[in-house]
Coordinates of C-alpha atoms in Angstrom, one line a residue:
X276 CA 33.3 5.8 -31.7
X277 CA 36.7 4.3 -32.0
X278 CA 35.3 1.5 -34.1
X279 CA 36.5 1.6 -37.6
X280 CA 33.0 1.6 -39.1
X281 CA 31.9 4.7 -37.2
X282 CA 35.1 6.5 -38.2
X283 CA 34.7 5.6 -41.9
X284 CA 31.1 6.8 -41.8
X285 CA 32.1 10.1 -40.3
X286 CA 34.9 10.6 -42.8
X287 CA 32.6 9.8 -45.7
X288 CA 31.6 13.1 -47.3
X289 CA 28.0 12.1 -48.1
X290 CA 27.4 10.4 -44.8
X291 CA 28.9 13.4 -42.9
X292 CA 26.8 15.9 -44.8
X293 CA 23.6 13.9 -44.2
X294 CA 24.2 13.4 -40.5
X295 CA 24.8 17.2 -40.2
X296 CA 21.5 17.8 -41.9
X297 CA 19.8 15.4 -39.5
X298 CA 21.2 17.3 -36.6
X299 CA 20.2 20.7 -37.9
X300 CA 16.7 19.8 -39.0
X301 CA 16.2 17.5 -36.0
X302 CA 16.8 20.4 -33.6
X303 CA 14.0 22.5 -35.2
X304 CA 11.7 19.5 -35.5
X305 CA 12.0 18.5 -31.9
X306 CA 11.5 22.0 -30.7
X307 CA 8.4 22.3 -32.9
X308 CA 7.0 18.9 -31.8
X309 CA 7.1 20.0 -28.1
X310 CA 5.8 23.6 -28.7
X311 CA 2.9 22.6 -30.9
X312 CA 0.9 21.0 -28.1
X313 CA 1.8 23.8 -25.6
X314 CA 0.8 26.4 -28.3
X315 CA -2.7 24.8 -28.9
X316 CA -3.2 24.4 -25.1
X317 CA -2.4 28.0 -24.4
X318 CA -4.8 29.3 -27.1
X319 CA -7.7 26.9 -26.6
X320 CA -7.4 25.5 -23.1
X321 CA -8.2 22.1 -24.6
X322 CA -6.1 19.1 -23.6
X323 CA -7.7 17.0 -26.4
X324 CA -6.7 19.5 -29.1
X325 CA -3.2 19.7 -27.7
X326 CA -2.9 15.9 -27.9
X327 CA -4.1 16.0 -31.5
X328 CA -1.0 17.9 -32.6
X329 CA 1.0 14.8 -32.2
X330 CA -1.6 12.8 -34.1
X331 CA -1.6 15.3 -36.9
X332 CA 2.2 14.9 -37.4
X333 CA 2.0 11.1 -37.2
X334 CA -1.2 10.5 -39.2
X335 CA 0.6 10.6 -42.6
X336 CA 2.6 7.5 -41.7
X337 CA -0.5 5.6 -42.5
X338 CA 0.1 6.6 -46.2
X339 CA 3.7 5.4 -46.0
X340 CA 3.3 2.7 -48.7
X341 CA 1.9 5.2 -51.2
X342 CA 4.4 8.0 -50.4
X343 CA 7.2 5.5 -50.6
X344 CA 6.4 4.9 -54.2
X345 CA 7.4 8.5 -54.9
X346 CA 10.8 7.9 -53.4
X347 CA 11.2 5.0 -55.8
X348 CA 10.0 7.0 -58.9
X349 CA 11.6 10.4 -58.4
X350 CA 15.2 11.5 -58.0
X351 CA 15.8 11.0 -54.3
X352 CA 18.3 13.8 -53.5
X353 CA 16.0 16.5 -55.1
X354 CA 13.1 14.9 -53.2
X355 CA 14.9 15.4 -49.9
X356 CA 15.7 19.0 -50.8
X357 CA 12.2 19.7 -51.9
X358 CA 10.6 18.3 -48.8
X359 CA 12.8 20.6 -46.6
X360 CA 12.1 23.7 -48.8
X361 CA 8.4 23.1 -48.6
X362 CA 8.5 23.2 -44.9
X363 CA 10.9 26.1 -44.8
X364 CA 8.4 28.1 -46.9
X365 CA 5.3 26.9 -45.0
X366 CA 6.3 27.2 -41.4
X367 CA 6.5 31.1 -41.3
X368 CA 2.7 31.1 -42.0
X369 CA 2.3 29.9 -38.4
X370 CA 3.2 33.5 -37.2
X371 CA -0.4 34.2 -38.1
X372 CA -1.7 31.8 -35.4
X373 CA -2.5 34.2 -32.6
X374 CA -6.0 33.0 -31.5
X375 CA -8.1 29.9 -31.0
X376 CA -9.9 30.7 -34.3
X377 CA -6.6 30.2 -36.2
X378 CA -5.5 27.0 -34.6
X379 CA -6.8 25.2 -37.8
X380 CA -3.8 26.7 -39.6
X381 CA -1.4 25.0 -37.2
X382 CA -3.0 21.7 -37.7
X383 CA -2.9 22.0 -41.5
X384 CA 0.8 22.8 -41.4
X385 CA 1.5 19.9 -39.0
X386 CA -0.3 17.6 -41.4
X387 CA 1.9 18.7 -44.3
X388 CA 4.8 18.4 -41.9
X389 CA 4.0 14.7 -41.4
X390 CA 3.6 14.1 -45.1
X391 CA 7.0 15.6 -45.8
X392 CA 8.5 13.7 -43.0
X393 CA 7.2 10.4 -44.2
X394 CA 8.4 11.1 -47.7
X395 CA 11.7 12.3 -46.4
X396 CA 12.3 9.1 -44.5
X397 CA 11.5 6.9 -47.5
X398 CA 13.8 8.8 -49.8
X399 CA 16.5 8.8 -47.1
X400 CA 16.4 5.1 -46.6
X401 CA 16.6 4.5 -50.4
X402 CA 19.4 7.1 -51.0
X403 CA 21.5 5.9 -48.1
X404 CA 21.2 2.3 -49.1
X405 CA 22.8 3.2 -52.4
X406 CA 25.3 5.8 -51.2
X407 CA 26.8 4.0 -48.2
X408 CA 28.9 0.8 -48.1
X409 CA 26.6 -2.1 -47.2
X410 CA 28.9 -3.0 -44.4
X411 CA 28.5 0.4 -42.8
X412 CA 24.7 0.7 -43.0
X413 CA 24.4 -0.3 -39.4
X414 CA 27.0 2.3 -38.3
X415 CA 25.2 5.0 -40.3
X416 CA 21.8 4.2 -39.0
X417 CA 23.2 4.0 -35.4
X418 CA 24.9 7.4 -35.8
X419 CA 21.7 8.9 -37.3
X420 CA 19.8 7.6 -34.3
X421 CA 22.4 9.2 -32.0
X422 CA 22.1 12.5 -33.8
X423 CA 18.4 12.5 -33.6
X424 CA 18.2 11.5 -30.0
X425 CA 20.9 14.1 -29.0
X426 CA 18.7 16.8 -30.3
X427 CA 15.9 15.6 -28.1
X428 CA 18.1 16.4 -25.1
X429 CA 18.6 20.0 -26.1
X430 CA 15.8 21.2 -28.4
X431 CA 12.9 21.0 -26.0
X432 CA 14.6 23.4 -23.6
X433 CA 15.3 25.8 -26.4
X434 CA 11.8 25.5 -27.8
X435 CA 10.2 26.1 -24.4
X436 CA 12.4 29.1 -23.7
X437 CA 11.6 30.7 -27.1
X438 CA 7.9 30.1 -26.7
X439 CA 7.8 31.6 -23.3
X440 CA 9.7 34.7 -24.3
X441 CA 8.6 35.3 -27.9
X442 CA 5.6 33.0 -28.6
X443 CA 5.0 30.1 -30.9
X444 CA 5.8 32.0 -34.1
X445 CA 9.5 32.3 -33.0
X446 CA 9.8 28.5 -32.8
X447 CA 8.2 28.1 -36.2
X448 CA 10.7 30.5 -37.7
X449 CA 13.6 28.6 -36.0
X450 CA 12.3 25.4 -37.5
X451 CA 12.0 27.0 -41.0
X452 CA 15.6 28.2 -40.8
X453 CA 16.8 24.7 -39.8
X454 CA 14.9 23.2 -42.7
X455 CA 16.5 25.7 -45.1
X456 CA 19.9 24.9 -43.8
X457 CA 19.3 21.1 -44.1
X458 CA 18.1 21.6 -47.7
X459 CA 21.4 23.3 -48.5
X460 CA 23.4 20.4 -46.9
X461 CA 21.4 17.8 -48.8
X462 CA 21.9 19.7 -52.0
X463 CA 25.7 19.2 -51.5
X464 CA 25.4 15.4 -51.5
X465 CA 27.1 13.7 -54.4
X466 CA 25.1 10.8 -55.9
X467 CA 25.9 9.3 -59.3
X468 CA 22.4 8.2 -59.9
X469 CA 19.6 8.4 -57.3
X470 CA 16.7 7.2 -59.5
X471 CA 16.5 3.4 -59.5
X472 CA 16.5 1.4 -62.7
X473 CA 13.1 -0.4 -63.2
X474 CA 13.4 -4.1 -62.7
X475 CA 10.3 -5.1 -64.6
X476 CA 7.0 -3.9 -66.0
X477 CA 5.6 -1.0 -64.1
X478 CA 2.4 -1.9 -62.3
X479 CA -0.5 0.3 -61.5
X480 CA -0.4 2.8 -58.6
X481 CA -2.2 0.6 -56.0
X482 CA -0.1 -2.4 -56.9
X483 CA 3.1 -0.3 -56.6
X484 CA 2.0 0.8 -53.1
X485 CA 1.5 -2.8 -52.0
X486 CA 4.9 -3.9 -53.4
X487 CA 6.6 -2.8 -50.2
X488 CA 4.4 -5.1 -48.1
X489 CA 5.0 -8.0 -50.5
X490 CA 8.8 -7.5 -50.1
X491 CA 8.5 -7.6 -46.3
X492 CA 6.1 -10.5 -46.1
X493 CA 7.9 -12.6 -48.7
X494 CA 11.3 -12.3 -47.0
X495 CA 12.1 -14.9 -44.3
X496 CA 14.7 -12.4 -43.1
X497 CA 12.6 -9.2 -42.9
X498 CA 9.3 -10.7 -41.8
X499 CA 10.3 -11.6 -38.3
X500 CA 12.3 -8.5 -37.7
X501 CA 9.6 -6.1 -38.8
X502 CA 7.0 -8.2 -36.9
X503 CA 9.1 -8.0 -33.7
X504 CA 9.6 -4.3 -34.1
X505 CA 5.9 -3.7 -34.5
X506 CA 5.3 -5.8 -31.3
X507 CA 7.9 -4.0 -29.3
X508 CA 6.6 -0.6 -30.4
X509 CA 3.1 -1.6 -29.4
X510 CA 4.5 -2.5 -25.9
X511 CA 6.5 0.8 -26.0
X512 CA 3.3 2.7 -26.6
X513 CA 1.6 1.3 -23.5
X514 CA 4.8 1.9 -21.5
X515 CA 4.8 5.6 -22.7
X516 CA 1.1 6.0 -21.7
X517 CA 1.8 5.0 -18.1
X518 CA 4.9 7.0 -17.5
X519 CA 3.0 9.7 -15.6
X520 CA 1.5 7.0 -13.4
X521 CA 5.1 5.8 -12.7
X522 CA 6.1 9.3 -11.5
X523 CA 3.0 9.8 -9.4
X524 CA 1.8 6.4 -8.1
X525 CA 5.1 4.5 -8.0
X526 CA 7.6 7.2 -7.1
X527 CA 5.4 9.8 -5.5
X528 CA 6.8 12.6 -7.6
X529 CA 5.2 15.4 -9.5
X530 CA 4.4 15.1 -13.2
X531 CA 7.5 17.2 -14.0
X532 CA 9.6 14.3 -13.0
X533 CA 8.6 12.6 -16.3
X534 CA 11.0 15.0 -17.9
X535 CA 13.9 13.5 -15.9
X536 CA 12.8 10.0 -17.0
X537 CA 12.7 11.0 -20.6
X538 CA 16.1 12.7 -20.4
X539 CA 17.7 9.5 -19.1
X540 CA 15.9 7.5 -21.7
X541 CA 17.3 9.8 -24.4
X542 CA 20.8 9.4 -23.0
X543 CA 20.4 5.6 -23.3
X544 CA 19.3 6.0 -26.9
X545 CA 22.3 8.1 -27.7
X546 CA 24.7 5.5 -26.4
X547 CA 22.8 2.7 -28.1
X548 CA 23.1 4.4 -31.4
X549 CA 26.9 4.8 -31.0
X550 CA 27.4 1.1 -30.5
X551 CA 24.8 -0.3 -32.8
X552 CA 27.0 -0.5 -35.9
X553 CA 29.9 -2.4 -34.3
X554 CA 27.5 -4.8 -32.5
X555 CA 25.5 -5.5 -35.7
X556 CA 28.7 -6.6 -37.4
X557 CA 29.6 -8.9 -34.6
X558 CA 26.2 -10.4 -33.8
X559 CA 23.5 -12.1 -35.9
X560 CA 20.8 -9.5 -36.6
X561 CA 18.1 -11.5 -34.8
X562 CA 20.3 -11.8 -31.7
X563 CA 21.0 -8.1 -31.8
X564 CA 17.2 -7.4 -32.1
X565 CA 16.4 -9.9 -29.3
X566 CA 19.0 -8.3 -27.0
X567 CA 17.5 -4.9 -27.6
X568 CA 14.0 -6.2 -27.0
X569 CA 15.1 -7.9 -23.7
X570 CA 16.7 -4.6 -22.5
X571 CA 13.5 -2.7 -23.2
X572 CA 11.5 -5.4 -21.4
X573 CA 13.7 -5.4 -18.3
X574 CA 13.6 -1.6 -18.3
X575 CA 9.8 -1.6 -18.2
X576 CA 9.8 -4.0 -15.2
X577 CA 12.4 -1.9 -13.3
X578 CA 10.0 1.1 -13.5
X579 CA 7.5 -0.9 -11.4
X580 CA 9.8 -0.8 -8.4
X581 CA 9.3 2.0 -5.9
X582 CA 12.8 3.3 -6.1
X583 CA 14.1 6.3 -8.1
X584 CA 17.3 4.5 -8.9
X585 CA 15.4 1.6 -10.4
X586 CA 13.2 4.0 -12.4
X587 CA 16.2 5.8 -13.8
X588 CA 18.0 2.6 -14.6
X589 CA 14.8 1.3 -16.3
X590 CA 14.6 4.4 -18.4
X591 CA 18.2 4.0 -19.5
X592 CA 17.5 0.4 -20.4
X593 CA 14.4 1.3 -22.4
X594 CA 16.4 4.0 -24.2
X595 CA 19.2 1.6 -25.0
X596 CA 16.9 -1.2 -26.2
X597 CA 14.4 0.4 -28.5
X598 CA 16.9 1.8 -31.0
X599 CA 18.4 -1.6 -31.4
X600 CA 15.1 -3.0 -32.7
X601 CA 14.5 -0.1 -35.1
X602 CA 18.1 0.1 -36.4
X603 CA 18.1 -3.6 -37.1
X604 CA 14.9 -3.5 -39.0
X605 CA 15.8 -0.5 -41.2
X606 CA 19.4 -1.7 -41.9
X607 CA 18.1 -5.1 -43.0
X608 CA 15.5 -3.5 -45.3
X609 CA 18.3 -1.5 -46.9
X610 CA 20.5 -4.6 -47.3
X611 CA 17.9 -7.0 -48.5
X612 CA 15.5 -5.1 -50.8
X613 CA 16.2 -4.3 -54.4
X614 CA 17.0 -0.6 -55.0
X615 CA 14.0 -0.1 -57.2
X616 CA 11.6 -0.7 -54.3
X617 CA 13.6 0.1 -51.2
X618 CA 11.8 3.5 -50.7
X619 CA 8.3 2.1 -50.5
X620 CA 9.5 -1.0 -48.5
X621 CA 11.1 1.2 -45.9
X622 CA 8.0 3.4 -45.7
X623 CA 5.7 0.4 -45.4
X624 CA 8.0 -1.0 -42.6
X625 CA 7.7 2.4 -40.8
X626 CA 3.9 2.2 -41.1
X627 CA 3.7 -1.3 -39.8
X628 CA 6.1 -0.5 -36.9
X629 CA 4.8 2.9 -35.8
X630 CA 1.0 2.6 -36.2
X631 CA 0.9 0.0 -33.4
X632 CA 2.7 2.5 -31.2
X633 CA 0.1 5.1 -31.8
X634 CA -2.7 2.7 -31.1
X635 CA -1.1 1.4 -27.9
X636 CA -0.8 5.0 -26.6
X637 CA -4.6 5.2 -26.6
X638 CA -5.0 1.7 -25.2
X639 CA -2.4 2.4 -22.4
X640 CA -4.2 5.6 -21.5
X641 CA -7.4 3.5 -20.9
X642 CA -5.6 0.6 -19.2
X643 CA -3.9 2.7 -16.6
X644 CA -7.3 3.9 -15.3
X645 CA -8.3 0.3 -14.5
X646 CA -5.0 -1.7 -14.0
X647 CA -2.4 -1.0 -11.3
X648 CA 0.7 0.2 -13.0
X649 CA 2.8 -2.1 -10.8
X650 CA 1.0 -5.0 -12.4
X651 CA 0.9 -3.6 -15.9
X652 CA 4.6 -3.0 -16.2
X653 CA 5.7 -6.5 -15.3
X654 CA 3.1 -7.8 -17.9
X655 CA 5.0 -5.7 -20.5
X656 CA 8.2 -7.2 -19.3
X657 CA 6.9 -10.7 -19.8
X658 CA 5.5 -9.9 -23.2
X659 CA 8.8 -8.3 -24.3
X660 CA 10.9 -11.3 -23.1
X661 CA 8.5 -13.6 -25.0
X662 CA 9.1 -11.6 -28.2
X663 CA 12.9 -11.8 -27.6
X664 CA 12.8 -15.5 -27.0
X665 CA 10.8 -16.1 -30.2
X666 CA 13.3 -14.1 -32.2
X667 CA 16.2 -16.3 -31.2
X668 CA 14.4 -19.7 -31.3
X669 CA 12.4 -19.3 -34.6
X670 CA 13.8 -20.8 -37.8
X671 CA 16.3 -18.3 -39.4
X672 CA 16.0 -17.4 -43.1
X673 CA 19.2 -17.1 -45.1
X674 CA 20.7 -13.6 -45.1
X675 CA 21.7 -12.5 -48.6
X676 CA 22.6 -8.9 -49.3
X677 CA 21.4 -7.5 -52.5
X678 CA 24.7 -5.8 -52.9
X679 CA 28.3 -7.0 -52.8
X680 CA 30.5 -5.4 -50.2
X681 CA 32.6 -2.6 -51.5

């Protein structure tokens, strides 16, 4: 935190307001994410329906390229505010969910939640790329990651306590309040112009949605970073699916011990976010990404050892490594892509990176039933180290920022 970049980010009015908004809304979102599954399980008794709550929130990421077009065509600050206000207005309706017959309402709200979240991330990426000094983008994204991960250490406990004492409606109201507060903070942002200038003839809707993919595929800098991030998140999905087997089969602990592993992983992510900006300025972006990939891979292997200390250390390494990969990809998109298409390009990158994670969660759930976890985790280590090696040995494209340093 003593690094000059982090200090400058925190002293910047826009960056400070936005990070505060992330903390406030992230608290409510994380609490709601946890409680949604518990809520459905308690009303229906169905594990499958409970698992579908996560899918409902993540499904809209598939429409990322199309939703990203809106972030490139509409004023971005009002778009952030509107997305928050929509959720603030919609979440109180969940107070009506008091029986299995009304669970459909929860799923409908969660689907809108995912749409607003995908749109919000696209608008954020575009707005931040314009409002923050290009040299500080890594610091900002790292601090944003730290803010988000910090809430994951606190919000689940608060959400679970509220649900136990007052029911799911109380958590929905808490989340609505945090969205309203975040909207107020985003409204205070000062941006000279947050609608990009068109750079050429405007194409049709479908072609506009595909433009983000063309930006990623056509860039020798972005293509390997986003490809590596997608590969790592695929491996992370399998790793996440076997975590209960680690607690039970490897460590001989109850399923509740998974909460300890996730808490340690979250702590690793918090520290990683703090140091990401300084490291990105001192290391080539591919080396930084490769280092994060290697940390993640070694963490997976450590979880295969029948020692709690190894499992905890492995969780910390996983938590430290994954954010490096994601921060590097997003920061490079913000630096490399023209302002007029950065929203849809960031949204497309998110789709390409996080869809493999969702697919791998399902694959991992099947694999763990047939493959010993002490064999599967070392295989993830080998695959992750191979991705890391490819990053540092493949030909490097020229890095040219679209903006001059301030």
